[in-house]
Coordinates of C-alpha atoms and ligand atoms in Angstrom, one line a residue:
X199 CA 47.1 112.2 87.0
X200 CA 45.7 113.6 83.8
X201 CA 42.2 115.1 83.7
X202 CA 40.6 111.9 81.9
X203 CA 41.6 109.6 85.2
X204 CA 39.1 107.2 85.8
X205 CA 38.0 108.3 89.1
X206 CA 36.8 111.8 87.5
X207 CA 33.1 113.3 87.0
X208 CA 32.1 113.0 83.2
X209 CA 30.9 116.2 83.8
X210 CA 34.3 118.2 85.0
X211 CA 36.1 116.8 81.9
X212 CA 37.7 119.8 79.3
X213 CA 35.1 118.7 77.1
X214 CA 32.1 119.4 79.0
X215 CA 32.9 122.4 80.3
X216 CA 32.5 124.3 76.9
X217 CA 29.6 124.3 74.8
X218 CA 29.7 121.7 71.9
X219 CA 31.0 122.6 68.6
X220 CA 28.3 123.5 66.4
X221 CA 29.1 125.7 63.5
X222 CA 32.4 124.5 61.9
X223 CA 34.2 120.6 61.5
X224 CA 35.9 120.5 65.2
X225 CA 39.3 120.5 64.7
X226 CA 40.4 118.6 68.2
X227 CA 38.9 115.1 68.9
X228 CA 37.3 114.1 72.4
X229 CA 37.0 111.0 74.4
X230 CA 34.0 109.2 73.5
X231 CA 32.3 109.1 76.3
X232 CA 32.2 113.2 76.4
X233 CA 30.9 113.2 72.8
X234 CA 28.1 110.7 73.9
X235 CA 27.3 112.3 76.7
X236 CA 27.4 115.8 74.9
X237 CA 24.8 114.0 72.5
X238 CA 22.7 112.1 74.9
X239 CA 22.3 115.0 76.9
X240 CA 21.0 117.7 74.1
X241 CA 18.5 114.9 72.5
X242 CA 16.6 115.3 76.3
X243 CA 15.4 118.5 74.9
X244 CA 13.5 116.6 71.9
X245 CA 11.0 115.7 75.1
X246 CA 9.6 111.9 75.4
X247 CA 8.4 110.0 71.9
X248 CA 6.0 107.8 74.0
X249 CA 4.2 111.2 74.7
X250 CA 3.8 112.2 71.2
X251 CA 0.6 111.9 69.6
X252 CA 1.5 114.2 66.6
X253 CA 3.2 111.1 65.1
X254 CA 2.1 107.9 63.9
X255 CA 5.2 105.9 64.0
X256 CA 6.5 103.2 66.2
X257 CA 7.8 104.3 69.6
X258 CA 7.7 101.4 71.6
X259 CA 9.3 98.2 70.8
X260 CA 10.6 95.5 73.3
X261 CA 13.6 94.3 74.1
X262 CA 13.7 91.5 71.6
X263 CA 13.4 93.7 68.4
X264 CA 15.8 96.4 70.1
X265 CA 18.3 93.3 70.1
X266 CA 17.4 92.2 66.5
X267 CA 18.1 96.0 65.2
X268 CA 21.6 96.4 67.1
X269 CA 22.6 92.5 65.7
X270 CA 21.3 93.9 62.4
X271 CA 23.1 97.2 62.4
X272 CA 25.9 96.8 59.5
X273 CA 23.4 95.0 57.4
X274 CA 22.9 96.9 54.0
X275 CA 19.6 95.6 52.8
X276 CA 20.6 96.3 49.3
X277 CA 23.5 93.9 49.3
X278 CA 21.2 90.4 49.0
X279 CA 23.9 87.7 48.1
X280 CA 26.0 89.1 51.1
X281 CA 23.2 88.1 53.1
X282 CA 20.7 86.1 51.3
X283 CA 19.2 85.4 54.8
X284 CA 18.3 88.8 55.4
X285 CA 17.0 89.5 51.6
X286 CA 15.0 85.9 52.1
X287 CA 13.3 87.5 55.4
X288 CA 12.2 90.5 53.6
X289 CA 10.9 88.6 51.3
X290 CA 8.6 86.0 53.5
X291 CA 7.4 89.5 55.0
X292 CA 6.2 90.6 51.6
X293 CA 4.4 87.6 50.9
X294 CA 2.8 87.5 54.4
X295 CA 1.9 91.2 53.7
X296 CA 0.0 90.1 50.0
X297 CA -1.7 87.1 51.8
X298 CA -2.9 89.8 54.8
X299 CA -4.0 92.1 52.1
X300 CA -5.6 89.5 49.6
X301 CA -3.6 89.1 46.8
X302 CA -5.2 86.7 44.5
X303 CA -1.7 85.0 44.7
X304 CA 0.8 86.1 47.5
X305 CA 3.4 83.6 46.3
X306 CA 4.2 84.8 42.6
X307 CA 3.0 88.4 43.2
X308 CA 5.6 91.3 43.3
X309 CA 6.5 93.4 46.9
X310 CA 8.8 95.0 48.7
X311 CA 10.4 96.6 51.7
X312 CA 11.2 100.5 51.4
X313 CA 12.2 102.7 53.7
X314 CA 8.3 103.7 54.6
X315 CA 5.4 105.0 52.6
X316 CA 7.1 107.5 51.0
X317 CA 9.0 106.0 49.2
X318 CA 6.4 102.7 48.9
X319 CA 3.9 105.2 47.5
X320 CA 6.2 106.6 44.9
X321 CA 7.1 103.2 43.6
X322 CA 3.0 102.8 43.1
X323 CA 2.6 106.1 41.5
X324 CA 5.6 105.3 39.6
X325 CA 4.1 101.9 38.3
X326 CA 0.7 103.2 37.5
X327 CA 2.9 106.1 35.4
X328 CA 4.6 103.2 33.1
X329 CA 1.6 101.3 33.0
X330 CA -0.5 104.0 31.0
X331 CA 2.7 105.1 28.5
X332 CA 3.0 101.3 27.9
X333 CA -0.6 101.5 27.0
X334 CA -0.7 104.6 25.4
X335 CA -0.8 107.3 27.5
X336 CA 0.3 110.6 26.2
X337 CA 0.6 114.2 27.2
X338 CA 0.8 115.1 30.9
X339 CA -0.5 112.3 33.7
X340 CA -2.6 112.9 36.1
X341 CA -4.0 111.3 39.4
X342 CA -6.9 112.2 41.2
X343 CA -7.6 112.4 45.1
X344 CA -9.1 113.6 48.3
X345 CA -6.9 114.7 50.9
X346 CA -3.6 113.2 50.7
X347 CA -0.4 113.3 53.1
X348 CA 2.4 115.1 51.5
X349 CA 4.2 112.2 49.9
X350 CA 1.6 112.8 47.2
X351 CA 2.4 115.9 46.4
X352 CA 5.8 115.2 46.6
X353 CA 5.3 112.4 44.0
X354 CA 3.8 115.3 41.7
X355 CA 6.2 117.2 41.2
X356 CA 9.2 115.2 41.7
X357 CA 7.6 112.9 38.9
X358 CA 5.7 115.1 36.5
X359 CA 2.8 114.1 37.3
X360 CA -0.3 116.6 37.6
X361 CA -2.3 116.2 41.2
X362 CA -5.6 116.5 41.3
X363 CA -7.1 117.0 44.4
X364 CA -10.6 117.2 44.7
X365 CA -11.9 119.8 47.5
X366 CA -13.5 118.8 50.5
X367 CA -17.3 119.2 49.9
X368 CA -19.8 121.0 52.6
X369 CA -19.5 119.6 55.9
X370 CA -17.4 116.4 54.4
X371 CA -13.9 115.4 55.6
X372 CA -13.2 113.1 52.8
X373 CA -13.1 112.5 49.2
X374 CA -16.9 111.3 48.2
X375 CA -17.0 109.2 45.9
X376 CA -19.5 110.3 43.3
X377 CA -17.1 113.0 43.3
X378 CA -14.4 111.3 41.4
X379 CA -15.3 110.8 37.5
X380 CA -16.1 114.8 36.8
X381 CA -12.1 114.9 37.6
X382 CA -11.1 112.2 35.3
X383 CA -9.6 111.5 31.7
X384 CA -8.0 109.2 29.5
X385 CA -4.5 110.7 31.4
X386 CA -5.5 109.9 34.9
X387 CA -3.1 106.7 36.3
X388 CA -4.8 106.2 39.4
X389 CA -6.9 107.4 41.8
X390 CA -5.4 107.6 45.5
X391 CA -7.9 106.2 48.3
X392 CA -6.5 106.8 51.3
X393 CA -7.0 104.2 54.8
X394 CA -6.3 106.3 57.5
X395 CA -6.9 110.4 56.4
X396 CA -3.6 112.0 57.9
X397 CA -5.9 115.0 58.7
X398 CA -8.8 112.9 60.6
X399 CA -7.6 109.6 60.3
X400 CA -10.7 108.4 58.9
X401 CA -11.2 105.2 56.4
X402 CA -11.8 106.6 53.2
X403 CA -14.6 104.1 51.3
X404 CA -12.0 102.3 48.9
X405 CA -15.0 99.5 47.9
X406 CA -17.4 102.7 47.0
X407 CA -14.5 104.6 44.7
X408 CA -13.7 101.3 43.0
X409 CA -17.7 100.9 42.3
X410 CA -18.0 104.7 41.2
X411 CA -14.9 103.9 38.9
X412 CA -16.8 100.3 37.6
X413 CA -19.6 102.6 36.7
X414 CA -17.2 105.3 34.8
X415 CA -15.7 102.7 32.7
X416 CA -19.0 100.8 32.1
X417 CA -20.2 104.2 30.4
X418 CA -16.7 106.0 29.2
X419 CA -14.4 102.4 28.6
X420 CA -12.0 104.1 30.8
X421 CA -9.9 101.6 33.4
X422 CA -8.9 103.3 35.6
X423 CA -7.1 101.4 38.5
X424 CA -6.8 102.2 42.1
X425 CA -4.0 103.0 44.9
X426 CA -4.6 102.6 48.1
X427 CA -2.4 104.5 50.5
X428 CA -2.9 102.3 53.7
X429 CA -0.1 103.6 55.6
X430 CA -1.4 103.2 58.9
X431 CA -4.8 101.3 58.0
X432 CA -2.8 98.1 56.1
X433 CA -2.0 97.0 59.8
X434 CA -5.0 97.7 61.3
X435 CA -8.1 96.9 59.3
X436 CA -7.0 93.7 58.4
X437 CA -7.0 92.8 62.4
X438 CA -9.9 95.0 63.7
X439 CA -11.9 95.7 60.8
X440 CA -11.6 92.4 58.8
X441 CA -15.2 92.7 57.1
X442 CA -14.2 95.9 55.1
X443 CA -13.4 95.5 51.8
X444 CA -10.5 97.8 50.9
X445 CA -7.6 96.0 49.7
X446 CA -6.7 93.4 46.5
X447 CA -10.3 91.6 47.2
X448 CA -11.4 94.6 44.8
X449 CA -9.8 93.9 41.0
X450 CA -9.5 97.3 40.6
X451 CA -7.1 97.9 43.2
X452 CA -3.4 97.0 42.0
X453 CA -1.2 98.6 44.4
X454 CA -0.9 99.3 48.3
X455 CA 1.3 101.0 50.5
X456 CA 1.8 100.9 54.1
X457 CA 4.4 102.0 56.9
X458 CA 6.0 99.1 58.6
X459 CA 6.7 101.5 60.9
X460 CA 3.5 103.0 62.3
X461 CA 1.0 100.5 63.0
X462 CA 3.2 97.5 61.3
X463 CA 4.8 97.9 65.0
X464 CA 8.4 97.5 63.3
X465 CA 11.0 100.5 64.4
X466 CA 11.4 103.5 62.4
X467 CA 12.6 103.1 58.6
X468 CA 10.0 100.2 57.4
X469 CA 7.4 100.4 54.4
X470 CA 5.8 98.1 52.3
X471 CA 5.1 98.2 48.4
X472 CA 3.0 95.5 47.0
X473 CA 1.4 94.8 43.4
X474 CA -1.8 92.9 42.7
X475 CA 0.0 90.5 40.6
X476 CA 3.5 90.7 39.1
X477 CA 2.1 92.0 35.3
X478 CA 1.3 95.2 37.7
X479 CA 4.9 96.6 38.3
X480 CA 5.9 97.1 35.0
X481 CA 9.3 95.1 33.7
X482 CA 10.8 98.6 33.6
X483 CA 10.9 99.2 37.3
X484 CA 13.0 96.1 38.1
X485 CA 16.6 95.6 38.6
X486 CA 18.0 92.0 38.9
X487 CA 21.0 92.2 41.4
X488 CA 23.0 88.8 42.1
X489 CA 21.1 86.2 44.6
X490 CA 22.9 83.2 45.6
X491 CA 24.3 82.3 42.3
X492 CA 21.6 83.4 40.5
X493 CA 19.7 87.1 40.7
X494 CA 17.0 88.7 42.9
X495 CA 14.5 91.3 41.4
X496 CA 14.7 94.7 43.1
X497 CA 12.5 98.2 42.7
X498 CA 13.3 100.7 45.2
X499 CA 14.3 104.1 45.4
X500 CA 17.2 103.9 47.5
X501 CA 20.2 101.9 47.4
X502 CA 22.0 100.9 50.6
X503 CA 19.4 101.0 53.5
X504 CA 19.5 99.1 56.9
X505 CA 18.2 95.5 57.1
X506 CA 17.2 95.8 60.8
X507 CA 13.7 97.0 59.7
X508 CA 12.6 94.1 57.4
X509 CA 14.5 91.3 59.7
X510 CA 12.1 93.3 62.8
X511 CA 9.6 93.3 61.1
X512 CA 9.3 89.4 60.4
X513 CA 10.1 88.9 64.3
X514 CA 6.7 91.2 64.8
X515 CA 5.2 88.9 62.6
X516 CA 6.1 85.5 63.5
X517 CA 5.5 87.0 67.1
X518 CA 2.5 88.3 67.3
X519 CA 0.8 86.3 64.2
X520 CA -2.6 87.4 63.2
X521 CA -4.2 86.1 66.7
X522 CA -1.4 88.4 68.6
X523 CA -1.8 92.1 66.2
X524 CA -5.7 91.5 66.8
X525 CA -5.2 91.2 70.3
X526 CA -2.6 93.9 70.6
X527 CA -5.0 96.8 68.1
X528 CA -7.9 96.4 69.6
X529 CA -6.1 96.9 72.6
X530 CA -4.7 100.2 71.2
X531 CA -8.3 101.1 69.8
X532 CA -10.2 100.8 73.3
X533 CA -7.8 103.4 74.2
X534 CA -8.6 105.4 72.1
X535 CA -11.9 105.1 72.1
X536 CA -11.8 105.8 76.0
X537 CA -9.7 108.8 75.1
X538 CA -12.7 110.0 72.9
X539 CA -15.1 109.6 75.8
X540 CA -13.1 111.6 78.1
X541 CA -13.1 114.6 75.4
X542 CA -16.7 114.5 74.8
X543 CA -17.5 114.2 78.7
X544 CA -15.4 118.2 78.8
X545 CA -18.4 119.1 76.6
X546 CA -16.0 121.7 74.8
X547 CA -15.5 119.7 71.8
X548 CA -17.2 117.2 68.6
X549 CA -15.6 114.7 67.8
X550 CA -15.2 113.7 64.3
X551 CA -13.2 110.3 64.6
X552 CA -14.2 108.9 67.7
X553 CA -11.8 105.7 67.2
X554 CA -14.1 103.2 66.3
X555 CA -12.0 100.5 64.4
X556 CA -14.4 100.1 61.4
X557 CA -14.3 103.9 60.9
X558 CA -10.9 104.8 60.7
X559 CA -7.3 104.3 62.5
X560 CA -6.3 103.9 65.9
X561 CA -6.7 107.5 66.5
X562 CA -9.0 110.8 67.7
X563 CA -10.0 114.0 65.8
X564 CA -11.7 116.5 66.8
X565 CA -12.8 120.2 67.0
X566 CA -14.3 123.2 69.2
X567 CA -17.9 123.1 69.3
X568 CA -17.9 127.0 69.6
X569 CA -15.7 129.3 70.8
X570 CA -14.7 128.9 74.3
X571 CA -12.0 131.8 73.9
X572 CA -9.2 130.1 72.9
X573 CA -8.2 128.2 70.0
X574 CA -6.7 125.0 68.9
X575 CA -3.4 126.5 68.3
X576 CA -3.2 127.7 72.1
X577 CA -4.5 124.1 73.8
X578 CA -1.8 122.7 71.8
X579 CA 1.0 125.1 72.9
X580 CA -0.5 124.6 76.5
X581 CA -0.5 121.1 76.6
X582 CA 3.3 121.2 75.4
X583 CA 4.3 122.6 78.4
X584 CA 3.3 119.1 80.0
X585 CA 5.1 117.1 77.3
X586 CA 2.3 116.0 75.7
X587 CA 2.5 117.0 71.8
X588 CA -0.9 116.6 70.0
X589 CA -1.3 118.5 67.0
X590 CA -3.5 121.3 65.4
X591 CA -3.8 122.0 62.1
X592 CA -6.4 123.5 59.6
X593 CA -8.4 121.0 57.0
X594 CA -7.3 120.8 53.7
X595 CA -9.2 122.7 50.6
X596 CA -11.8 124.1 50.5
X597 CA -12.4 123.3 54.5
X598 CA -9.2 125.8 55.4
X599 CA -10.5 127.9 57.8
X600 CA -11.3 124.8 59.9
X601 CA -9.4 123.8 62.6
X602 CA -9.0 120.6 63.9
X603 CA -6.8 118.2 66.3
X604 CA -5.7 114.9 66.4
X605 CA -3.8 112.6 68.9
X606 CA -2.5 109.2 67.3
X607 CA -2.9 105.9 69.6
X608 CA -0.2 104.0 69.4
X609 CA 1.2 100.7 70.4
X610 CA 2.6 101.7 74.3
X611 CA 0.2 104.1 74.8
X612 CA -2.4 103.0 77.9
X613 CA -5.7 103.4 79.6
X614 CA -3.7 104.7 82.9
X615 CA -1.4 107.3 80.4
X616 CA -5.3 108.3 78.5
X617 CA -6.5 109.3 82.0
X618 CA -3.1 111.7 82.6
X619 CA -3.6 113.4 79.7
X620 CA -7.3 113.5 79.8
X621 CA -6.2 115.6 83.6
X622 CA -3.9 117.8 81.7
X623 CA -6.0 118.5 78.9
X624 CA -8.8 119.6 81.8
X625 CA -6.1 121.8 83.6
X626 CA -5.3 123.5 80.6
X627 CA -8.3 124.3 79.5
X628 CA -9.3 126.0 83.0
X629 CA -6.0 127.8 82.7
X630 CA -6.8 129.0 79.2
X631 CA -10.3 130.0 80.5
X632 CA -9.0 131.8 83.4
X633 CA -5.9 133.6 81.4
X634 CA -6.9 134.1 78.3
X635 CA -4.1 135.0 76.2
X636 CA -3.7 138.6 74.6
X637 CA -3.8 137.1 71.4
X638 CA -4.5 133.4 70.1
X639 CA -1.9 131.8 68.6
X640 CA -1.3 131.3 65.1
X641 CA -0.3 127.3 63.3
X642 CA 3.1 128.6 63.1
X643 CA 3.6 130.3 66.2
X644 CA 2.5 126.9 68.0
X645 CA 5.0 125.2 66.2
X646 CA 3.1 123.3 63.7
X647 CA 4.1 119.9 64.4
X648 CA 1.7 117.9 62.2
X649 CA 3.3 115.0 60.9
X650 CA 2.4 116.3 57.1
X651 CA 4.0 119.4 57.5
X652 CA 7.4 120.6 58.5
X653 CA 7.8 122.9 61.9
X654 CA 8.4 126.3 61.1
X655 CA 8.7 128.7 64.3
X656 CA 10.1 132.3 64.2
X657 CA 12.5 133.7 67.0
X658 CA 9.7 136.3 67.0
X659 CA 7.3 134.1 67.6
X660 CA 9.0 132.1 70.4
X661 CA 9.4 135.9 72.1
X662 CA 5.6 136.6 71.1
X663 CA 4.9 133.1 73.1
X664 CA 7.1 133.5 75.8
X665 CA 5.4 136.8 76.4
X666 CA 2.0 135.9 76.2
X667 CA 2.7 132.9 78.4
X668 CA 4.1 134.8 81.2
X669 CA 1.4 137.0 80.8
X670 CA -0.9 134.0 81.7
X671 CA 1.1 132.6 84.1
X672 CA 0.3 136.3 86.1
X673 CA 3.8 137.6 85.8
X674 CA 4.1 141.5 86.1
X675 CA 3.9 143.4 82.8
X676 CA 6.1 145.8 83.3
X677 CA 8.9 142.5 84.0
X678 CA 7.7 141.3 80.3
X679 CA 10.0 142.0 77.4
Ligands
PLP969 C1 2.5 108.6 57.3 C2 1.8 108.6 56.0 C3 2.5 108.6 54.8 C4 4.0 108.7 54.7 O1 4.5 107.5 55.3 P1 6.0 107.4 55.9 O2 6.1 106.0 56.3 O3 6.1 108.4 57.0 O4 6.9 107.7 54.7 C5 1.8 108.5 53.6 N1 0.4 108.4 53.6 C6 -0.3 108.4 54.8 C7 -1.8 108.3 54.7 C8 0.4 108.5 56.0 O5 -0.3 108.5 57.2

């Protein structure tokens, strides 16, 4: 019999007993189950998603919605008359998204899916852009901010438009409000508030910037309208924090963004885009591609995309309703908040996002009250070795030299898994305390992993850490190279 009988081991077939091309297209083909297994098998290495708290995107879905995206799989989004029913979902979503956020009108208004809040955030910068040339604007735009995630900056320079991020004032994690007008002209589009900080995940006070920018216009006549970046609040607040007042019930805001994908509970590759009223995307922006006989307006970035997000995303809706995300968030945010006990109660460190739903997202932040020997950088690295990933990573401007950490709660993550890491986090710290490392570790050398920034680690540095580890872990120096 030939080697790929039946009755063999996967793992004594040719294929498996070589490494894995990796440098060049592979001339010979393989059976697929060797490929998938070759696959499978590496991706363990990427460690558990459920156990990652760097990220705030979806890593739990059930069994439904996992059914949905396979059914969904060849469905380009793009394509809506060769499947109006899909394009007709997306759009029901968009209109329950304007009528969660407030839009005077969520049945004429203008919204759509993207493939997160990337690209949704563009398509608001982008609007706000053509709206002040069609009024006027000349020279170079501007926008002005606290501290934004990177899809910001990305919209700077990708679009030509000048950021301008105001620094982080005294003990202050977030853009303060009287703060705004001094940075402000007759070229700035928008101002940025963002509902849920990357860095702390703190609510910034969107109903106090849109007052501070009432009281610039009553005295300059300059209108300038507001963003709100709500990529992981625009699912939250609405639920948990219903009394604040961050979204189209102020006039002044015109756009949102949020990420279907993060606390929208859809899977991976969902965002939302959504105007105040249809006057505030700009004619410009819009395609018309055919719909059923007649055409469909369109604005997006991309072209072909996968359908399985928006289609998900309307099953989470119809699901869970508003009774069912209420339920399921505050779930998510007593977790949290439990998580942010058990950190206090190790008396090592301040918390400066403790949780609490009408303060900011579903997650903690925190720093080292004083030095306990080891930094941020080094709990991080430790707690890795347990699977847990929870980032460290220094403030923005002019705070730099601060660091701080933060572990996102998410849909899947429980009491009972809270408590684990709460344990870990304890036995780490005693081992850091009773090993201190030679020397602390450095952003990069710990790998990095914020969700805003992209993981840089040297070979060096993996050698450095590999030393200093087997150091700790008691290991003979003279064995240590
Ligand atoms: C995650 C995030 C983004 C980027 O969203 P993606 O869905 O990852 O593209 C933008 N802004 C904020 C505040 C975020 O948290």
């Amino acid at each position: 019999m030939s080697a790929s009988s039946e009755s063999d081991d996967l793992f004594a077939m040719p294929d498996l007993d070589r490494g894995a091309p990796k440098h060049h297209f592979p001339h010979r083909e393989m059976p697929g189950p060797e490929a998938y297994q070759i696959v499978h098998d590496e991706l363990m290495l990427d460690g558990v998603s459920r156990m990652n708290l760097a990220t705030f995107c979806t890593t739990w879905i059930d069994d439904n919605a996992r059914r949905l995206m396979a059914q969904s799989v060849a469905k380009n989004i793009v394509d809506k008359d060769e499947y109006p029913q899909t394009a007709e979902l997306e759009r029901r979503c968009a209109r329950m998204v304007a009528d969660l956020w407030h839009c005077p009108d969520p049945g004429s208004t203008r919204g759509t899916s993207t493939i997160g809040s990337s690209e949704a955030a563009m398509l608001g910068g982008l609007a706000a852009k053509t709206r002040w040339r069609k009024n006027g604007g000349q020279g170079i735009p501007n926008f002005v901010c606290g501290p934004v995630q990177v899809c910001w900056e990305k919209f700077a320079r990708y679009f030509d438009v000048e950021i301008r991020q105001v620094p982080l004032r005294g003990n202050k994690y977030m853009l303060e409000p009287d703060d705004i007008a001094a940075h402000c002209d007759s070229n700035t589009i928008m101002v940025v508030a963002t509902m849920g900080q990357t860095f702390t995940g703190l609510f910034e006070d969107v109903a106090a910037m849109s007052a501070a920018l009432d009281d610039l216009e009553a005295r300059t006549g300059l209108d300038i309208p507001l963003h709100v970046d709500a990529a992981s609040g625009g699912f939250l607040a609405p639920f948990t924090a219903p009394d604040l007042v961050w979204d189209f019930r102020l006039a002044r805001v015109k756009s949102i963004n949020a990420s279907g994908h993060k606390t929208g509970l859809a899977p991976l590759g969902a965002g939302w885009a959504l105007w105040r009223t249809a006057a505030d995307l700009p004619d410009e922006l819009v395609f018309d591609v055919d719909y059923l006989g007649g055409s469909m307006a369109t604005f997006n970035l991309n072209f072909s995309r996968p359908g399985g997000q928006a289609i998900t995303q309307y099953y989470d809706f119809i699901r869970l309703g508003r009774t069912g995300y209420t339920r399921l968030q505050s779930a998510i945010y007593r977790v949290a908040e439990h998580l942010a006990h058990g950190l206090t109660e190790t008396g090592l460190f301040e918390m400066i996002h403790d949780g609490t739903p009408t303060r900011g997202i579903s997650a903690v932040s925190w720093r080292l009250r004083e030095d306990p020997g080891f930094n941020l950088y080094d709990l991080s690295e430790r707690l890795r070795s347990r699977g847990w990933l929870i980032a460290a990573y220094p403030l923005p401007a002019d705070r730099q030299d601060e660091t701080i950490m933060r572990a996102v709660v998410r849909h899947g993550f429980t009491h009972d898994m809270a408590d684990l890491l709460l344990a870990d986090i304890d036995r780490c710290i005693d081992q850091l305390k009773k090993h201190p490392l030679s020397t602390s570790l450095t952003r990069k050398e710990a790998g990095g992993f914020t969700h805003d920034a992209t993981a840089v680690v040297s070979d060096e540095a993996i050698v450095t850490e590999v030393q200093d580890l087997r150091r700790a872990a008691g290991d003979d120096p003279a064995n240590i190279r």
